[in-house]
PDB file of C-alpha atoms in Angstrom:
ATOM      1  CA  MET Y  16     108.827  38.967  54.845  1.00  0.00           C
ATOM      2  CA  THR Y  17     112.461  39.688  55.618  1.00  0.00           C
ATOM      3  CA  SER Y  18     113.753  40.266  59.148  1.00  0.00           C
ATOM      4  CA  PRO Y  19     115.712  43.439  59.847  1.00  0.00           C
ATOM      5  CA  ALA Y  20     119.485  43.045  59.761  1.00  0.00           C
ATOM      6  CA  THR Y  21     121.306  43.105  63.061  1.00  0.00           C
ATOM      7  CA  THR Y  22     124.336  45.375  63.227  1.00  0.00           C
ATOM      8  CA  GLY Y  23     125.509  44.556  66.770  1.00  0.00           C
ATOM      9  CA  SER Y  24     123.415  47.241  68.504  1.00  0.00           C
ATOM     10  CA  THR Y  25     119.887  46.983  69.752  1.00  0.00           C
ATOM     11  CA  VAL Y  26     117.353  49.685  69.046  1.00  0.00           C
ATOM     12  CA  ALA Y  27     114.702  50.222  71.665  1.00  0.00           C
ATOM     13  CA  PRO Y  28     111.204  50.132  70.260  1.00  0.00           C
ATOM     14  CA  ALA Y  29     109.248  53.335  70.111  1.00  0.00           C
ATOM     15  CA  GLY Y  30     107.519  54.246  73.371  1.00  0.00           C
ATOM     16  CA  ALA Y  31     109.642  51.920  75.501  1.00  0.00           C
ATOM     17  CA  GLU Y  32     111.178  53.283  78.775  1.00  0.00           C
ATOM     18  CA  PRO Y  33     114.977  53.704  78.802  1.00  0.00           C
ATOM     19  CA  ALA Y  34     116.998  51.153  80.758  1.00  0.00           C
ATOM     20  CA  PRO Y  35     117.801  52.273  84.313  1.00  0.00           C
ATOM     21  CA  ARG Y  36     121.348  53.460  85.086  1.00  0.00           C
ATOM     22  CA  THR Y  37     123.346  50.994  87.084  1.00  0.00           C
ATOM     23  CA  ALA Y  38     125.687  51.888  89.975  1.00  0.00           C
ATOM     24  CA  ALA Y  39     128.715  51.158  87.798  1.00  0.00           C
ATOM     25  CA  THR Y  40     127.446  53.561  85.147  1.00  0.00           C
ATOM     26  CA  ALA Y  41     126.891  56.307  87.775  1.00  0.00           C
ATOM     27  CA  ARG Y  42     130.380  55.809  89.215  1.00  0.00           C
ATOM     28  CA  THR Y  43     131.886  56.022  85.754  1.00  0.00           C
ATOM     29  CA  ALA Y  44     130.030  59.268  85.072  1.00  0.00           C
ATOM     30  CA  THR Y  45     131.136  60.932  88.318  1.00  0.00           C
ATOM     31  CA  ALA Y  46     134.605  59.495  88.721  1.00  0.00           C
ATOM     32  CA  ALA Y  47     136.349  61.823  86.299  1.00  0.00           C
ATOM     33  CA  PRO Y  48     135.695  65.524  87.094  1.00  0.00           C
ATOM     34  CA  ALA Y  49     136.470  68.139  84.527  1.00  0.00           C
ATOM     35  CA  PRO Y  50     140.142  69.190  84.292  1.00  0.00           C
ATOM     36  CA  GLY Y  51     139.156  72.816  84.805  1.00  0.00           C
ATOM     37  CA  ARG Y  52     137.803  71.958  88.256  1.00  0.00           C
ATOM     38  CA  TRP Y  53     141.133  70.488  89.330  1.00  0.00           C
ATOM     39  CA  LEU Y  54     142.982  73.519  87.993  1.00  0.00           C
ATOM     40  CA  SER Y  55     140.742  75.948  89.872  1.00  0.00           C
ATOM     41  CA  LYS Y  56     141.113  73.997  93.136  1.00  0.00           C
ATOM     42  CA  ALA Y  57     144.880  73.870  92.708  1.00  0.00           C
ATOM     43  CA  ALA Y  58     144.994  77.628  92.069  1.00  0.00           C
ATOM     44  CA  VAL Y  59     142.890  78.391  95.155  1.00  0.00           C
ATOM     45  CA  ASN Y  60     144.906  76.062  97.393  1.00  0.00           C
ATOM     46  CA  GLY Y  61     148.152  77.493  96.046  1.00  0.00           C
ATOM     47  CA  ALA Y  62     147.005  81.053  96.765  1.00  0.00           C
ATOM     48  CA  LEU Y  63     145.971  80.064 100.306  1.00  0.00           C
ATOM     49  CA  LEU Y  64     149.312  78.344 100.887  1.00  0.00           C
ATOM     50  CA  LEU Y  65     151.254  81.396  99.716  1.00  0.00           C
ATOM     51  CA  SER Y  66     149.125  83.653 101.931  1.00  0.00           C
ATOM     52  CA  ALA Y  67     149.748  81.422 104.944  1.00  0.00           C
ATOM     53  CA  LEU Y  68     153.502  81.362 104.294  1.00  0.00           C
ATOM     54  CA  TYR Y  69     153.559  85.139 103.867  1.00  0.00           C
ATOM     55  CA  THR Y  70     151.702  85.563 107.174  1.00  0.00           C
ATOM     56  CA  LEU Y  71     153.756  83.052 109.170  1.00  0.00           C
ATOM     57  CA  PHE Y  72     157.170  84.019 107.774  1.00  0.00           C
ATOM     58  CA  PRO Y  73     157.760  86.969 110.195  1.00  0.00           C
ATOM     59  CA  LEU Y  74     156.576  84.867 113.145  1.00  0.00           C
ATOM     60  CA  VAL Y  75     158.955  82.021 112.249  1.00  0.00           C
ATOM     61  CA  TRP Y  76     161.812  84.513 111.972  1.00  0.00           C
ATOM     62  CA  LEU Y  77     160.861  85.993 115.353  1.00  0.00           C
ATOM     63  CA  VAL Y  78     160.838  82.577 117.053  1.00  0.00           C
ATOM     64  CA  THR Y  79     164.256  81.588 115.721  1.00  0.00           C
ATOM     65  CA  ALA Y  80     165.822  85.034 116.120  1.00  0.00           C
ATOM     66  CA  ALA Y  81     164.808  85.176 119.787  1.00  0.00           C
ATOM     67  CA  THR Y  82     167.198  82.274 120.447  1.00  0.00           C
ATOM     68  CA  LYS Y  83     170.237  84.192 119.147  1.00  0.00           C
ATOM     69  CA  ASP Y  84     172.723  86.412 120.853  1.00  0.00           C
ATOM     70  CA  THR Y  85     173.884  89.706 119.378  1.00  0.00           C
ATOM     71  CA  GLY Y  86     176.516  88.071 117.173  1.00  0.00           C
ATOM     72  CA  GLY Y  87     174.063  85.500 115.813  1.00  0.00           C
ATOM     73  CA  LEU Y  88     171.568  88.195 114.887  1.00  0.00           C
ATOM     74  CA  LEU Y  89     174.112  90.437 113.188  1.00  0.00           C
ATOM     75  CA  THR Y  90     175.595  87.594 111.110  1.00  0.00           C
ATOM     76  CA  GLY Y  91     172.226  87.052 109.436  1.00  0.00           C
ATOM     77  CA  ASP Y  92     171.864  83.359 110.346  1.00  0.00           C
ATOM     78  CA  ALA Y  93     168.569  83.869 112.166  1.00  0.00           C
ATOM     79  CA  PHE Y  94     166.576  80.951 110.694  1.00  0.00           C
ATOM     80  CA  SER Y  95     168.483  78.224 112.515  1.00  0.00           C
ATOM     81  CA  PHE Y  96     168.618  77.263 116.185  1.00  0.00           C
ATOM     82  CA  LYS Y  97     172.404  77.138 116.161  1.00  0.00           C
ATOM     83  CA  GLY Y  98     173.793  78.837 119.266  1.00  0.00           C
ATOM     84  CA  PHE Y  99     170.521  78.501 121.187  1.00  0.00           C
ATOM     85  CA  ASP Y 100     170.552  81.275 123.803  1.00  0.00           C
ATOM     86  CA  LEU Y 101     166.860  81.859 124.606  1.00  0.00           C
ATOM     87  CA  GLY Y 102     167.261  81.322 128.352  1.00  0.00           C
ATOM     88  CA  HIS Y 103     169.970  83.973 128.632  1.00  0.00           C
ATOM     89  CA  ASN Y 104     167.898  86.407 126.527  1.00  0.00           C
ATOM     90  CA  LEU Y 105     164.874  85.948 128.786  1.00  0.00           C
ATOM     91  CA  SER Y 106     167.013  86.462 131.869  1.00  0.00           C
ATOM     92  CA  GLU Y 107     168.503  89.663 130.475  1.00  0.00           C
ATOM     93  CA  LEU Y 108     165.072  90.859 129.431  1.00  0.00           C
ATOM     94  CA  ALA Y 109     163.626  90.368 132.912  1.00  0.00           C
ATOM     95  CA  SER Y 110     166.556  91.942 134.758  1.00  0.00           C
ATOM     96  CA  TYR Y 111     167.466  94.883 132.515  1.00  0.00           C
ATOM     97  CA  ASN Y 112     166.891  98.271 134.165  1.00  0.00           C
ATOM     98  CA  ASP Y 113     165.288  96.703 137.259  1.00  0.00           C
ATOM     99  CA  GLY Y 114     162.775  94.709 135.218  1.00  0.00           C
ATOM    100  CA  VAL Y 115     161.256  97.639 133.348  1.00  0.00           C
ATOM    101  CA  TYR Y 116     160.059  95.265 130.593  1.00  0.00           C
ATOM    102  CA  LEU Y 117     157.780  93.464 133.041  1.00  0.00           C
ATOM    103  CA  ARG Y 118     156.396  96.854 134.086  1.00  0.00           C
ATOM    104  CA  TRP Y 119     155.664  97.656 130.435  1.00  0.00           C
ATOM    105  CA  TYR Y 120     153.993  94.270 130.041  1.00  0.00           C
ATOM    106  CA  LEU Y 121     151.672  94.903 132.974  1.00  0.00           C
ATOM    107  CA  ASN Y 122     150.913  98.386 131.640  1.00  0.00           C
ATOM    108  CA  SER Y 123     149.919  96.933 128.262  1.00  0.00           C
ATOM    109  CA  LEU Y 124     147.687  94.356 129.919  1.00  0.00           C
ATOM    110  CA  LEU Y 125     146.024  97.137 131.901  1.00  0.00           C
ATOM    111  CA  TYR Y 126     145.559  99.413 128.880  1.00  0.00           C
ATOM    112  CA  ALA Y 127     144.426  96.679 126.484  1.00  0.00           C
ATOM    113  CA  GLY Y 128     142.566  94.366 128.864  1.00  0.00           C
ATOM    114  CA  GLY Y 129     140.779  96.965 130.961  1.00  0.00           C
ATOM    115  CA  GLY Y 130     140.221  99.382 128.085  1.00  0.00           C
ATOM    116  CA  ALA Y 131     138.870  96.719 125.719  1.00  0.00           C
ATOM    117  CA  LEU Y 132     136.552  95.270 128.378  1.00  0.00           C
ATOM    118  CA  VAL Y 133     134.985  98.614 129.269  1.00  0.00           C
ATOM    119  CA  CYS Y 134     134.875  99.685 125.611  1.00  0.00           C
ATOM    120  CA  ALA Y 135     133.083  96.477 124.581  1.00  0.00           C
ATOM    121  CA  LEU Y 136     130.504  96.957 127.349  1.00  0.00           C
ATOM    122  CA  ILE Y 137     129.892 100.609 126.384  1.00  0.00           C
ATOM    123  CA  SER Y 138     129.684  99.741 122.688  1.00  0.00           C
ATOM    124  CA  VAL Y 139     127.215  96.897 123.226  1.00  0.00           C
ATOM    125  CA  ALA Y 140     125.055  99.048 125.493  1.00  0.00           C
ATOM    126  CA  ALA Y 141     125.042 101.900 122.959  1.00  0.00           C
ATOM    127  CA  GLY Y 142     124.299  99.574 120.044  1.00  0.00           C
ATOM    128  CA  TYR Y 143     121.482  97.979 122.050  1.00  0.00           C
ATOM    129  CA  ALA Y 144     119.991 101.412 122.789  1.00  0.00           C
ATOM    130  CA  PHE Y 145     120.210 102.516 119.145  1.00  0.00           C
ATOM    131  CA  ASP Y 146     118.478  99.320 118.045  1.00  0.00           C
ATOM    132  CA  LYS Y 147     115.759  98.785 120.656  1.00  0.00           C
ATOM    133  CA  TYR Y 148     114.732 102.293 121.742  1.00  0.00           C
ATOM    134  CA  ARG Y 149     113.064 105.129 119.924  1.00  0.00           C
ATOM    135  CA  PHE Y 150     114.083 108.658 120.809  1.00  0.00           C
ATOM    136  CA  ARG Y 151     114.263 111.983 119.073  1.00  0.00           C
ATOM    137  CA  GLY Y 152     117.231 112.459 116.741  1.00  0.00           C
ATOM    138  CA  LYS Y 153     118.298 108.829 117.000  1.00  0.00           C
ATOM    139  CA  GLU Y 154     119.318 108.386 113.364  1.00  0.00           C
ATOM    140  CA  LYS Y 155     121.099 111.745 113.252  1.00  0.00           C
ATOM    141  CA  LEU Y 156     123.066 110.839 116.362  1.00  0.00           C
ATOM    142  CA  PHE Y 157     123.900 107.472 114.843  1.00  0.00           C
ATOM    143  CA  GLY Y 158     125.099 109.290 111.740  1.00  0.00           C
ATOM    144  CA  VAL Y 159     127.541 111.214 113.940  1.00  0.00           C
ATOM    145  CA  VAL Y 160     128.772 107.871 115.276  1.00  0.00           C
ATOM    146  CA  LEU Y 161     129.350 106.665 111.713  1.00  0.00           C
ATOM    147  CA  LEU Y 162     131.301 109.845 110.977  1.00  0.00           C
ATOM    148  CA  GLY Y 163     133.541 108.932 113.892  1.00  0.00           C
ATOM    149  CA  VAL Y 164     134.398 105.696 112.085  1.00  0.00           C
ATOM    150  CA  LEU Y 165     135.785 107.710 109.163  1.00  0.00           C
ATOM    151  CA  VAL Y 166     138.114 109.853 111.286  1.00  0.00           C
ATOM    152  CA  PRO Y 167     141.570 108.250 111.767  1.00  0.00           C
ATOM    153  CA  SER Y 168     142.736 107.976 115.347  1.00  0.00           C
ATOM    154  CA  THR Y 169     146.033 109.706 114.580  1.00  0.00           C
ATOM    155  CA  ALA Y 170     144.140 112.856 113.608  1.00  0.00           C
ATOM    156  CA  LEU Y 171     142.572 112.954 117.072  1.00  0.00           C
ATOM    157  CA  ALA Y 172     145.818 112.501 119.011  1.00  0.00           C
ATOM    158  CA  LEU Y 173     146.682 116.216 119.232  1.00  0.00           C
ATOM    159  CA  PRO Y 174     143.151 117.383 120.232  1.00  0.00           C
ATOM    160  CA  MET Y 175     143.028 114.638 122.862  1.00  0.00           C
ATOM    161  CA  TYR Y 176     146.421 115.730 124.169  1.00  0.00           C
ATOM    162  CA  LEU Y 177     145.196 119.315 124.533  1.00  0.00           C
ATOM    163  CA  LEU Y 178     142.073 118.129 126.348  1.00  0.00           C
ATOM    164  CA  ALA Y 179     144.125 115.880 128.629  1.00  0.00           C
ATOM    165  CA  SER Y 180     146.480 118.755 129.331  1.00  0.00           C
ATOM    166  CA  LYS Y 181     143.558 120.982 130.364  1.00  0.00           C
ATOM    167  CA  ALA Y 182     142.240 118.213 132.622  1.00  0.00           C
ATOM    168  CA  GLY Y 183     145.667 117.519 134.125  1.00  0.00           C
ATOM    169  CA  LEU Y 184     145.757 113.911 132.885  1.00  0.00           C
ATOM    170  CA  VAL Y 185     148.912 114.055 130.760  1.00  0.00           C
ATOM    171  CA  ASN Y 186     151.577 111.507 131.724  1.00  0.00           C
ATOM    172  CA  THR Y 187     149.101 109.384 133.712  1.00  0.00           C
ATOM    173  CA  TYR Y 188     147.404 106.048 133.095  1.00  0.00           C
ATOM    174  CA  TRP Y 189     144.120 107.845 132.446  1.00  0.00           C
ATOM    175  CA  SER Y 190     145.560 109.739 129.474  1.00  0.00           C
ATOM    176  CA  VAL Y 191     145.837 106.438 127.578  1.00  0.00           C
ATOM    177  CA  LEU Y 192     142.840 104.640 129.077  1.00  0.00           C
ATOM    178  CA  VAL Y 193     140.104 107.258 128.683  1.00  0.00           C
ATOM    179  CA  PRO Y 194     140.423 107.832 124.878  1.00  0.00           C
ATOM    180  CA  VAL Y 195     140.128 104.092 124.115  1.00  0.00           C
ATOM    181  CA  LEU Y 196     136.922 103.535 126.092  1.00  0.00           C
ATOM    182  CA  VAL Y 197     134.747 104.538 123.116  1.00  0.00           C
ATOM    183  CA  ASN Y 198     134.914 102.947 119.682  1.00  0.00           C
ATOM    184  CA  PRO Y 199     132.477 104.210 116.995  1.00  0.00           C
ATOM    185  CA  PHE Y 200     132.926 101.086 114.889  1.00  0.00           C
ATOM    186  CA  GLY Y 201     132.153  98.964 117.958  1.00  0.00           C
ATOM    187  CA  VAL Y 202     128.864 100.857 118.438  1.00  0.00           C
ATOM    188  CA  TYR Y 203     127.919 100.285 114.798  1.00  0.00           C
ATOM    189  CA  LEU Y 204     128.822  96.589 114.966  1.00  0.00           C
ATOM    190  CA  SER Y 205     126.921  96.172 118.240  1.00  0.00           C
ATOM    191  CA  ARG Y 206     123.771  97.644 116.714  1.00  0.00           C
ATOM    192  CA  VAL Y 207     123.998  95.123 113.878  1.00  0.00           C
ATOM    193  CA  PHE Y 208     124.444  92.251 116.338  1.00  0.00           C
ATOM    194  CA  SER Y 209     121.587  93.505 118.502  1.00  0.00           C
ATOM    195  CA  ALA Y 210     119.208  93.659 115.543  1.00  0.00           C
ATOM    196  CA  SER Y 211     120.045  90.101 114.464  1.00  0.00           C
ATOM    197  CA  HIS Y 212     120.433  88.366 117.839  1.00  0.00           C
ATOM    198  CA  ILE Y 213     117.944  89.955 120.273  1.00  0.00           C
ATOM    199  CA  PRO Y 214     114.259  89.421 119.415  1.00  0.00           C
ATOM    200  CA  ASP Y 215     111.852  92.084 120.639  1.00  0.00           C
ATOM    201  CA  GLU Y 216     109.552  89.354 121.984  1.00  0.00           C
ATOM    202  CA  ALA Y 217     112.165  88.274 124.548  1.00  0.00           C
ATOM    203  CA  LEU Y 218     112.463  91.813 125.898  1.00  0.00           C
ATOM    204  CA  GLU Y 219     108.685  92.216 126.017  1.00  0.00           C
ATOM    205  CA  ALA Y 220     108.423  88.990 127.991  1.00  0.00           C
ATOM    206  CA  ALA Y 221     111.046  90.261 130.459  1.00  0.00           C
ATOM    207  CA  ARG Y 222     109.172  93.530 130.915  1.00  0.00           C
ATOM    208  CA  ILE Y 223     105.897  91.669 131.497  1.00  0.00           C
ATOM    209  CA  ASP Y 224     107.639  89.624 134.187  1.00  0.00           C
ATOM    210  CA  GLY Y 225     108.602  92.866 135.936  1.00  0.00           C
ATOM    211  CA  ALA Y 226     112.214  93.284 134.839  1.00  0.00           C
ATOM    212  CA  GLY Y 227     113.484  96.835 134.462  1.00  0.00           C
ATOM    213  CA  GLU Y 228     115.364  98.096 131.443  1.00  0.00           C
ATOM    214  CA  LEU Y 229     118.809  97.579 132.986  1.00  0.00           C
ATOM    215  CA  ARG Y 230     117.869  94.093 134.172  1.00  0.00           C
ATOM    216  CA  ALA Y 231     116.507  93.196 130.737  1.00  0.00           C
ATOM    217  CA  PHE Y 232     119.708  94.366 129.084  1.00  0.00           C
ATOM    218  CA  TRP Y 233     122.056  92.716 131.589  1.00  0.00           C
ATOM    219  CA  SER Y 234     120.246  89.380 131.937  1.00  0.00           C
ATOM    220  CA  ILE Y 235     118.838  88.920 128.428  1.00  0.00           C
ATOM    221  CA  GLY Y 236     120.229  91.381 125.888  1.00  0.00           C
ATOM    222  CA  LEU Y 237     123.908  91.112 126.857  1.00  0.00           C
ATOM    223  CA  ARG Y 238     123.789  87.319 127.005  1.00  0.00           C
ATOM    224  CA  MET Y 239     122.174  87.041 123.577  1.00  0.00           C
ATOM    225  CA  VAL Y 240     124.649  89.436 121.991  1.00  0.00           C
ATOM    226  CA  MET Y 241     127.715  87.894 123.654  1.00  0.00           C
ATOM    227  CA  PRO Y 242     129.317  86.981 120.268  1.00  0.00           C
ATOM    228  CA  GLY Y 243     129.175  90.675 119.376  1.00  0.00           C
ATOM    229  CA  PHE Y 244     130.647  91.600 122.754  1.00  0.00           C
ATOM    230  CA  VAL Y 245     133.566  89.213 122.191  1.00  0.00           C
ATOM    231  CA  THR Y 246     134.086  90.518 118.645  1.00  0.00           C
ATOM    232  CA  VAL Y 247     134.283  94.137 119.792  1.00  0.00           C
ATOM    233  CA  PHE Y 248     136.543  93.111 122.677  1.00  0.00           C
ATOM    234  CA  LEU Y 249     138.993  91.316 120.367  1.00  0.00           C
ATOM    235  CA  PHE Y 250     139.097  94.177 117.873  1.00  0.00           C
ATOM    236  CA  GLN Y 251     139.667  96.768 120.584  1.00  0.00           C
ATOM    237  CA  PHE Y 252     142.151  94.611 122.502  1.00  0.00           C
ATOM    238  CA  THR Y 253     144.262  94.221 119.362  1.00  0.00           C
ATOM    239  CA  ALA Y 254     144.034  97.935 118.540  1.00  0.00           C
ATOM    240  CA  ILE Y 255     145.038  99.053 122.049  1.00  0.00           C
ATOM    241  CA  TRP Y 256     147.799  96.444 122.363  1.00  0.00           C
ATOM    242  CA  ASN Y 257     149.356  97.667 119.105  1.00  0.00           C
ATOM    243  CA  ASN Y 258     148.646 101.339 119.824  1.00  0.00           C
ATOM    244  CA  PHE Y 259     151.766 103.456 119.540  1.00  0.00           C
ATOM    245  CA  PHE Y 260     150.996 107.042 118.604  1.00  0.00           C
ATOM    246  CA  LEU Y 261     148.656 107.888 121.496  1.00  0.00           C
ATOM    247  CA  PRO Y 262     151.084 106.731 124.243  1.00  0.00           C
ATOM    248  CA  LEU Y 263     153.907 108.500 122.395  1.00  0.00           C
ATOM    249  CA  VAL Y 264     151.985 111.778 122.604  1.00  0.00           C
ATOM    250  CA  MET Y 265     150.603 111.358 126.118  1.00  0.00           C
ATOM    251  CA  LEU Y 266     153.435 109.737 128.096  1.00  0.00           C
ATOM    252  CA  SER Y 267     156.960 110.780 129.015  1.00  0.00           C
ATOM    253  CA  ASP Y 268     157.538 108.622 132.098  1.00  0.00           C
ATOM    254  CA  GLN Y 269     159.090 105.282 131.084  1.00  0.00           C
ATOM    255  CA  LYS Y 270     157.329 103.505 133.943  1.00  0.00           C
ATOM    256  CA  LEU Y 271     153.982 104.222 132.241  1.00  0.00           C
ATOM    257  CA  PHE Y 272     155.025 103.039 128.774  1.00  0.00           C
ATOM    258  CA  PRO Y 273     153.193 100.158 127.074  1.00  0.00           C
ATOM    259  CA  LEU Y 274     155.194  97.479 125.269  1.00  0.00           C
ATOM    260  CA  SER Y 275     154.902  99.112 121.868  1.00  0.00           C
ATOM    261  CA  LEU Y 276     156.466 102.366 123.054  1.00  0.00           C
ATOM    262  CA  GLY Y 277     159.052 100.689 125.294  1.00  0.00           C
ATOM    263  CA  LEU Y 278     160.307  98.371 122.539  1.00  0.00           C
ATOM    264  CA  TYR Y 279     160.460 101.354 120.186  1.00  0.00           C
ATOM    265  CA  ALA Y 280     162.657 103.203 122.686  1.00  0.00           C
ATOM    266  CA  TRP Y 281     164.989 100.198 122.930  1.00  0.00           C
ATOM    267  CA  ASN Y 282     165.085  99.769 119.163  1.00  0.00           C
ATOM    268  CA  SER Y 283     166.140 103.406 118.797  1.00  0.00           C
ATOM    269  CA  ASN Y 284     169.292 102.573 120.788  1.00  0.00           C
ATOM    270  CA  THR Y 285     170.333  99.539 118.753  1.00  0.00           C
ATOM    271  CA  HIS Y 286     172.512 101.560 116.362  1.00  0.00           C
ATOM    272  CA  ALA Y 287     174.605 102.904 119.218  1.00  0.00           C
ATOM    273  CA  GLU Y 288     174.409  99.755 121.386  1.00  0.00           C
ATOM    274  CA  PRO Y 289     173.907  96.506 119.415  1.00  0.00           C
ATOM    275  CA  ALA Y 290     173.357  94.654 122.710  1.00  0.00           C
ATOM    276  CA  PHE Y 291     169.765  95.890 122.562  1.00  0.00           C
ATOM    277  CA  TYR Y 292     168.985  93.668 119.536  1.00  0.00           C
ATOM    278  CA  PRO Y 293     168.343  90.455 121.546  1.00  0.00           C
ATOM    279  CA  LEU Y 294     166.236  92.417 124.045  1.00  0.00           C
ATOM    280  CA  VAL Y 295     164.062  93.911 121.291  1.00  0.00           C
ATOM    281  CA  VAL Y 296     163.585  90.619 119.435  1.00  0.00           C
ATOM    282  CA  THR Y 297     162.870  88.537 122.539  1.00  0.00           C
ATOM    283  CA  GLY Y 298     160.560  91.216 123.907  1.00  0.00           C
ATOM    284  CA  SER Y 299     158.684  91.327 120.602  1.00  0.00           C
ATOM    285  CA  LEU Y 300     158.179  87.555 120.717  1.00  0.00           C
ATOM    286  CA  LEU Y 301     156.696  87.714 124.207  1.00  0.00           C
ATOM    287  CA  ALA Y 302     154.519  90.641 123.148  1.00  0.00           C
ATOM    288  CA  VAL Y 303     152.712  88.441 120.610  1.00  0.00           C
ATOM    289  CA  LEU Y 304     151.598  85.865 123.186  1.00  0.00           C
ATOM    290  CA  PRO Y 305     148.603  87.749 124.728  1.00  0.00           C
ATOM    291  CA  LEU Y 306     147.065  88.287 121.288  1.00  0.00           C
ATOM    292  CA  VAL Y 307     147.393  84.589 120.454  1.00  0.00           C
ATOM    293  CA  VAL Y 308     145.951  83.556 123.823  1.00  0.00           C
ATOM    294  CA  ALA Y 309     143.018  85.975 123.490  1.00  0.00           C
ATOM    295  CA  PHE Y 310     142.041  84.765 120.026  1.00  0.00           C
ATOM    296  CA  VAL Y 311     142.427  81.073 120.884  1.00  0.00           C
ATOM    297  CA  ALA Y 312     140.502  81.368 124.153  1.00  0.00           C
ATOM    298  CA  LEU Y 313     137.611  83.406 122.696  1.00  0.00           C
ATOM    299  CA  GLN Y 314     137.328  81.952 119.210  1.00  0.00           C
ATOM    300  CA  ARG Y 315     134.406  79.672 120.104  1.00  0.00           C
ATOM    301  CA  HIS Y 316     132.292  82.737 120.966  1.00  0.00           C
ATOM    302  CA  TRP Y 317     133.442  84.421 117.773  1.00  0.00           C
ATOM    303  CA  LYS Y 318     132.597  81.417 115.596  1.00  0.00           C
ATOM    304  CA  ALA Y 319     129.183  81.218 117.209  1.00  0.00           C
ATOM    305  CA  GLY Y 320     128.545  84.834 116.262  1.00  0.00           C
ATOM    306  CA  LEU Y 321     129.681  84.392 112.687  1.00  0.00           C
ATOM    307  CA  THR Y 322     127.428  81.370 112.107  1.00  0.00           C
ATOM    308  CA  ALA Y 323     124.396  82.608 114.050  1.00  0.00           C
ATOM    309  CA  GLY Y 324     121.324  82.922 111.867  1.00  0.00           C
ATOM    310  CA  SER Y 325     122.595  80.565 109.175  1.00  0.00           C
ATOM    311  CA  VAL Y 326     120.422  77.703 110.492  1.00  0.00           C
ATOM    312  CA  LYS Y 327     117.013  78.153 112.045  1.00  0.00           C
TER     313      LYS Y 327
END
């Protein structure tokens, strides 16, 4: 009987269990990912980097340009801090025309802050009612709300001006505030948040305990849907702060102008008077700050709303 020849490799007998994988073998198998994975990650990261640079490029220009005087802006060397003159620009901005810029700033805070707060409350209340109550013609009425989302705001500027003229509100604060108190998209978004955040059992328990409908909404519904409230507030605050066409149609008194319209009026004079360039650029830089502060201060509520429901 001859023994089988050995060729340097062992053959496991039939029916035997395979040898277990060692830690070194596992590390070797997972240490070298496929080249295509690295290429895809590099492409995604590169696209994100380009998007970030594209987004931040105007802001970087605005920060550096706000430190220049008229000559520095017109020479085109706006991306350096050479000839730093930010303090003088801020002083001129605050003192020009008896501080009209500060008046515009307060007007914008009133229009955007007050309008967005009331609009968010109305939108959340309407979305809550559409979600939790049953009444005749509810879905048809909600369809009308959705149609309002499709109509651009610029198309409504002239009809709103005619209505404001009939009511005697033209060239007043109310002519800008009243039209922004209702947002159809905010109502739609609030209904979605109400359906996903407010359980019917919680409202039933409040009613059993003797709470009325307003108390149930204010103490339970509004608190549960607070991420939706903050989302609508941020959207509306940004829209009102950047609103230009409605104040242009409604207002003629410069003391009632928001920042967007006031800076536009100054920018229209830059061709005849180049001294307005530093005022416009510095004023535009300061106009960005409330939006940044609002998003940074309220982002924790927004993140909570975006991740709600992902983990039970």
